Amino acid sequence: MKADNAALLVVDDNEDNRYTLTRRLNREGYRNLSTANDGRAALDMLRAGKFDLVLLDIMMPELNGYEVLEQLKAHAQLRDIPVIMISALEEIDSVIRCVELGAEDYLSKPFNPTLLRARVGASLEKKRLRDAVRESLARLEQEIEGARKAQLNMLPSRFPAVSPQQPVQVHALMDPAREVGGDLYDAFCATEGLFCLLVGDVSGKGAAAGMFMARTRSLVRMAVAELLPRLAPHERTPAQIAEAVNRELCQDNRERMFVTLFLGFLDVRDGTLAYINAGHPLPYLRRSSGELEQVAGKPQAPLAVRAATRYQNQAVSLQPGDMLLVCTDGVVEAMNEAGELYGAARLEALLHATGGEPPQALVEALKCDIEAFTGGAPKADDVTLLALRLWPGCSTGLDAVGEPARAGEIELIIGNELAQMTRVSEAMDRLAAEHGLAPKLLVQLQVALDEMVSNVIKYAWPEGGSHTLQVRIVVDLSQVRIDICDDGRPFDPRESPAPQAMPAGPRPRPGGLGVHMVRQFIDRLAYERIDNTNRLTIIKLRRTDATQP
């Protein structure tokens, strides 16, 4: 840091000392100098301006040097400013105390020009280096955050809707232990009648594992898209894809990384799931009857270990209503603050407790249970979950009136004006007419929409102004899903107190009777705050659709 650019503050209650010190600093080329005659004035100046170095006297009225130094080090924006203590020779014990409190160096009176030049210059150079390190760390954190978002964007957050041609419900998530994770998942239609799902876990953690994860998922997608169409129907197997991907991963694998993988092809016409398990934890299969079993099989080598590895196809049959859960070892190995593992027994208990729930509800319930178990303990491994259910009504593919059912979706961007509610209500009416929603179900959905969307419009932006919110309504064979997203202040309607617990008087915040009523008749209400955005999800199952009046 050049002398003429550095901003220095001299703090001393003795005017002669201030004059002598500033004069000598001027001779050394320091031009940007400020002075304060007591500690309180110095703190005010430091809060108001930007300084690179403080020369601070110890003995001063009101606030002495110790007190000023303690307040500086306790202030988040000021603690990194270097401080050189000014003392008389007989105050050396006080200087030691100041250094222990965080002072950079000291100068004794009378001032020695050589020591003044050396210690001021050294302190400024240390600050320059620290600033450079902080800037580098900030850039690195920004790049890592960008890599985290890019990686999460690679993994699907929306999944294929249920239809007679594709009667599969699926939901998945990946919660990385670090900014960039090594787990992966995917779920997509491979060919007509064949649904592909995969969950993998790369060895290691951090950026290298994230890059290997991205490469693995891309190779699987590419192999399915390019290889399967060239094969005869009976040759379209997970083993063919796994072997092709394995050969590619083994090339130029200088870091000797590998990936465990569960890769399955579900034939939606008869419920046969062909799969390979390359060193991955055994998935669970929860039958519609409530029975729980593991999808076992002969262990096979992870991908990227040996290029000549041959994989054997295995198969299990799914019946309508059966649920498959595939997860990484970060689930059972999640650890709480007492060093206890989440374990298979707890996982199996939750699978039994959530019987009949759709995949999204199961995945979210499991994620919440893991977080409740681990508490404040640091994450040791990524947690990845994928749940797939063969739709209970897939044997007929007909809705309540005997016509082929179709999935439908409407997405609206509306302004924060109550008049915009008409557009939302009309959209719900259109979807209800197109998909034969029962009148009672439609009334409940309209009430939920009106309460939740109007809450956002009224309360999300207390500062006023023009804002927008997104409303997405999806109707499929099994449920109606409503997603409401806004960038207003945080509000979780699940925490809204019941009416009898609310204070008397005017309504002070969103919630109350309306939110409480909605919670009574919907099947699931989920909320999360991501990147300063509120994301509210309302799910109403259609299981009683045919009996609605």
Coordinates of N, CA and C in Angstrom, one line a residue, residues 398-483:
L398 N -58.1 -44.7 -16.3 CA -59.4 -44.0 -16.5 C -59.7 -43.1 -15.3
D399 N -60.3 -42.0 -15.5 CA -60.7 -41.2 -14.4 C -62.1 -41.6 -13.9
A400 N -62.7 -40.7 -13.1 CA -64.0 -41.1 -12.5 C -65.1 -41.3 -13.4
V401 N -65.1 -40.7 -14.6 CA -66.2 -40.8 -15.5 C -65.9 -41.8 -16.6
G402 N -64.7 -42.5 -16.5 CA -64.4 -43.5 -17.5 C -63.7 -43.0 -18.8
E403 N -63.3 -41.8 -18.8 CA -62.5 -41.2 -19.9 C -61.1 -41.2 -19.6
P404 N -60.2 -41.2 -20.6 CA -58.8 -41.2 -20.3 C -58.4 -39.8 -19.6
A405 N -57.7 -40.0 -18.5 CA -57.3 -38.8 -17.7 C -56.0 -38.2 -18.3
R406 N -55.9 -36.9 -18.2 CA -54.7 -36.2 -18.7 C -54.2 -35.3 -17.6
A407 N -52.9 -35.1 -17.6 CA -52.3 -34.2 -16.7 C -52.3 -32.8 -17.3
G408 N -52.6 -31.8 -16.5 CA -52.7 -30.4 -17.0 C -51.9 -29.4 -16.0
E409 N -51.5 -28.3 -16.6 CA -50.7 -27.4 -15.8 C -51.0 -25.9 -16.3
I410 N -51.1 -25.0 -15.4 CA -51.2 -23.6 -15.7 C -50.3 -22.8 -14.8
E411 N -49.5 -21.9 -15.3 CA -48.6 -21.1 -14.6 C -48.9 -19.6 -14.8
L412 N -49.1 -18.9 -13.7 CA -49.5 -17.5 -13.8 C -48.5 -16.6 -13.1
I413 N -48.2 -15.4 -13.7 CA -47.4 -14.4 -13.0 C -48.4 -13.2 -12.8
I414 N -48.7 -13.0 -11.5 CA -49.7 -11.9 -11.2 C -49.0 -10.8 -10.4
G415 N -49.6 -9.6 -10.4 CA -49.2 -8.5 -9.6 C -49.8 -8.6 -8.2
N416 N -49.2 -7.9 -7.2 CA -49.7 -7.9 -5.8 C -50.9 -7.0 -5.6
E417 N -51.9 -7.3 -6.4 CA -53.2 -6.6 -6.3 C -54.3 -7.6 -6.1
L418 N -55.2 -7.4 -5.2 CA -56.3 -8.3 -5.0 C -57.2 -8.6 -6.2
A419 N -57.2 -7.6 -7.1 CA -58.0 -7.7 -8.4 C -57.4 -8.9 -9.2
Q420 N -56.1 -9.2 -9.0 CA -55.5 -10.3 -9.8 C -56.0 -11.6 -9.4
M421 N -56.7 -11.7 -8.2 CA -57.2 -13.0 -7.8 C -58.2 -13.6 -8.8
T422 N -58.9 -12.8 -9.5 CA -59.8 -13.3 -10.5 C -59.1 -14.2 -11.5
R423 N -57.9 -13.8 -12.0 CA -57.2 -14.7 -12.9 C -56.9 -16.1 -12.3
V424 N -56.5 -16.1 -11.1 CA -56.2 -17.3 -10.4 C -57.4 -18.2 -10.3
S425 N -58.5 -17.6 -9.9 CA -59.8 -18.4 -9.7 C -60.2 -18.9 -11.1
E426 N -60.1 -18.1 -12.1 CA -60.5 -18.6 -13.4 C -59.6 -19.8 -13.9
A427 N -58.4 -19.7 -13.7 CA -57.4 -20.7 -14.1 C -57.8 -22.1 -13.4
M428 N -58.1 -22.0 -12.1 CA -58.5 -23.2 -11.3 C -59.8 -23.8 -11.9
D429 N -60.8 -22.9 -12.2 CA -62.0 -23.4 -12.8 C -61.8 -24.1 -14.2
R430 N -60.8 -23.6 -15.0 CA -60.6 -24.2 -16.3 C -60.0 -25.6 -16.1
L431 N -59.0 -25.7 -15.2 CA -58.4 -27.0 -15.0 C -59.4 -28.0 -14.4
A432 N -60.3 -27.5 -13.5 CA -61.3 -28.4 -12.9 C -62.2 -28.9 -14.0
A433 N -62.6 -28.1 -14.9 CA -63.5 -28.5 -16.0 C -62.9 -29.5 -16.9
E434 N -61.6 -29.2 -17.2 CA -60.9 -30.1 -18.2 C -60.6 -31.5 -17.6
H435 N -60.4 -31.5 -16.3 CA -60.0 -32.8 -15.6 C -61.1 -33.4 -14.7
G436 N -62.2 -32.9 -14.8 CA -63.4 -33.5 -14.1 C -63.2 -33.5 -12.6
L437 N -62.7 -32.4 -12.0 CA -62.6 -32.4 -10.5 C -64.0 -32.3 -9.9
A438 N -64.3 -33.0 -8.8 CA -65.6 -33.0 -8.2 C -65.9 -31.6 -7.6
P439 N -67.1 -31.2 -7.5 CA -67.5 -29.8 -7.1 C -66.9 -29.5 -5.7
K440 N -67.1 -30.5 -4.7 CA -66.6 -30.2 -3.4 C -65.1 -30.0 -3.4
L441 N -64.3 -30.8 -4.1 CA -62.9 -30.7 -4.2 C -62.5 -29.3 -4.8
L442 N -63.2 -28.9 -5.8 CA -63.0 -27.6 -6.4 C -63.2 -26.4 -5.4
V443 N -64.3 -26.5 -4.6 CA -64.5 -25.5 -3.6 C -63.4 -25.4 -2.6
Q444 N -62.9 -26.5 -2.2 CA -61.8 -26.6 -1.2 C -60.5 -25.9 -1.8
L445 N -60.3 -26.3 -3.1 CA -59.1 -25.7 -3.8 C -59.2 -24.2 -4.0
Q446 N -60.4 -23.7 -4.3 CA -60.6 -22.3 -4.5 C -60.4 -21.6 -3.2
V447 N -60.9 -22.1 -2.1 CA -60.7 -21.5 -0.8 C -59.2 -21.4 -0.4
A448 N -58.5 -22.5 -0.6 CA -57.1 -22.6 -0.3 C -56.3 -21.5 -1.2
L449 N -56.6 -21.5 -2.5 CA -56.0 -20.5 -3.3 C -56.3 -19.1 -2.9
D450 N -57.6 -18.8 -2.6 CA -57.9 -17.4 -2.2 C -57.3 -17.0 -0.9
E451 N -57.2 -17.9 0.1 CA -56.6 -17.6 1.4 C -55.1 -17.4 1.2
M452 N -54.4 -18.3 0.6 CA -53.0 -18.3 0.6 C -52.4 -17.2 -0.4
V453 N -53.0 -17.0 -1.5 CA -52.6 -16.0 -2.5 C -52.9 -14.6 -1.9
S454 N -54.1 -14.4 -1.4 CA -54.4 -13.1 -0.8 C -53.6 -12.7 0.4
N455 N -53.2 -13.8 1.2 CA -52.2 -13.5 2.3 C -50.9 -12.9 1.8
V456 N -50.4 -13.5 0.7 CA -49.2 -13.0 0.1 C -49.4 -11.6 -0.4
I457 N -50.4 -11.3 -1.1 CA -50.7 -10.0 -1.7 C -50.8 -8.9 -0.6
K458 N -51.4 -9.3 0.5 CA -51.7 -8.3 1.6 C -50.5 -8.1 2.5
Y459 N -49.7 -9.1 2.8 CA -48.7 -9.0 3.8 C -47.3 -9.2 3.4
A460 N -47.0 -9.7 2.2 CA -45.6 -10.1 1.9 C -44.7 -8.9 1.7
W461 N -45.3 -7.7 1.3 CA -44.5 -6.5 1.1 C -45.0 -5.4 1.9
P462 N -44.6 -5.3 3.2 CA -45.1 -4.2 4.1 C -44.7 -2.8 3.6
E463 N -43.6 -2.8 2.9 CA -43.1 -1.5 2.4 C -43.8 -1.0 1.2
G464 N -44.8 -1.8 0.7 CA -45.5 -1.4 -0.5 C -44.8 -1.6 -1.8
G465 N -45.2 -0.9 -2.8 CA -44.6 -1.0 -4.1 C -45.2 -2.1 -5.0
S466 N -44.7 -2.1 -6.2 CA -45.2 -3.1 -7.2 C -44.4 -4.3 -7.2
H467 N -45.0 -5.5 -7.0 CA -44.3 -6.8 -7.0 C -45.1 -7.8 -7.8
T468 N -44.4 -9.0 -8.0 CA -45.1 -10.1 -8.7 C -45.0 -11.3 -7.9
L469 N -45.9 -12.3 -8.1 CA -45.8 -13.6 -7.5 C -46.2 -14.6 -8.6
Q470 N -45.7 -15.8 -8.4 CA -45.9 -16.9 -9.4 C -46.9 -17.9 -8.7
V471 N -47.9 -18.3 -9.5 CA -48.8 -19.3 -9.1 C -48.8 -20.4 -10.1
R472 N -48.6 -21.6 -9.7 CA -48.5 -22.8 -10.6 C -49.5 -23.8 -10.1
I473 N -50.4 -24.3 -11.0 CA -51.4 -25.3 -10.6 C -51.2 -26.5 -11.5
V474 N -51.0 -27.7 -10.9 CA -50.8 -28.9 -11.7 C -51.9 -29.9 -11.2
V475 N -52.6 -30.4 -12.2 CA -53.6 -31.5 -11.9 C -53.2 -32.8 -12.6
D476 N -53.1 -33.9 -11.9 CA -52.8 -35.1 -12.5 C -53.8 -36.2 -12.0
L477 N -53.5 -37.4 -12.3 CA -54.5 -38.5 -11.9 C -54.7 -38.6 -10.4
S478 N -53.6 -38.3 -9.6 CA -53.7 -38.6 -8.2 C -53.9 -37.4 -7.3
Q479 N -53.5 -36.2 -7.8 CA -53.6 -35.1 -6.9 C -53.6 -33.7 -7.7
V480 N -53.9 -32.7 -6.9 CA -53.8 -31.3 -7.4 C -52.7 -30.6 -6.6
R481 N -51.8 -30.0 -7.3 CA -50.6 -29.4 -6.6 C -50.7 -27.9 -7.0
I482 N -50.5 -27.1 -5.9 CA -50.5 -25.6 -6.1 C -49.1 -25.1 -5.5
D483 N -48.3 -24.4 -6.4 CA -47.1 -23.8 -5.9 C -47.2 -22.3 -6.0

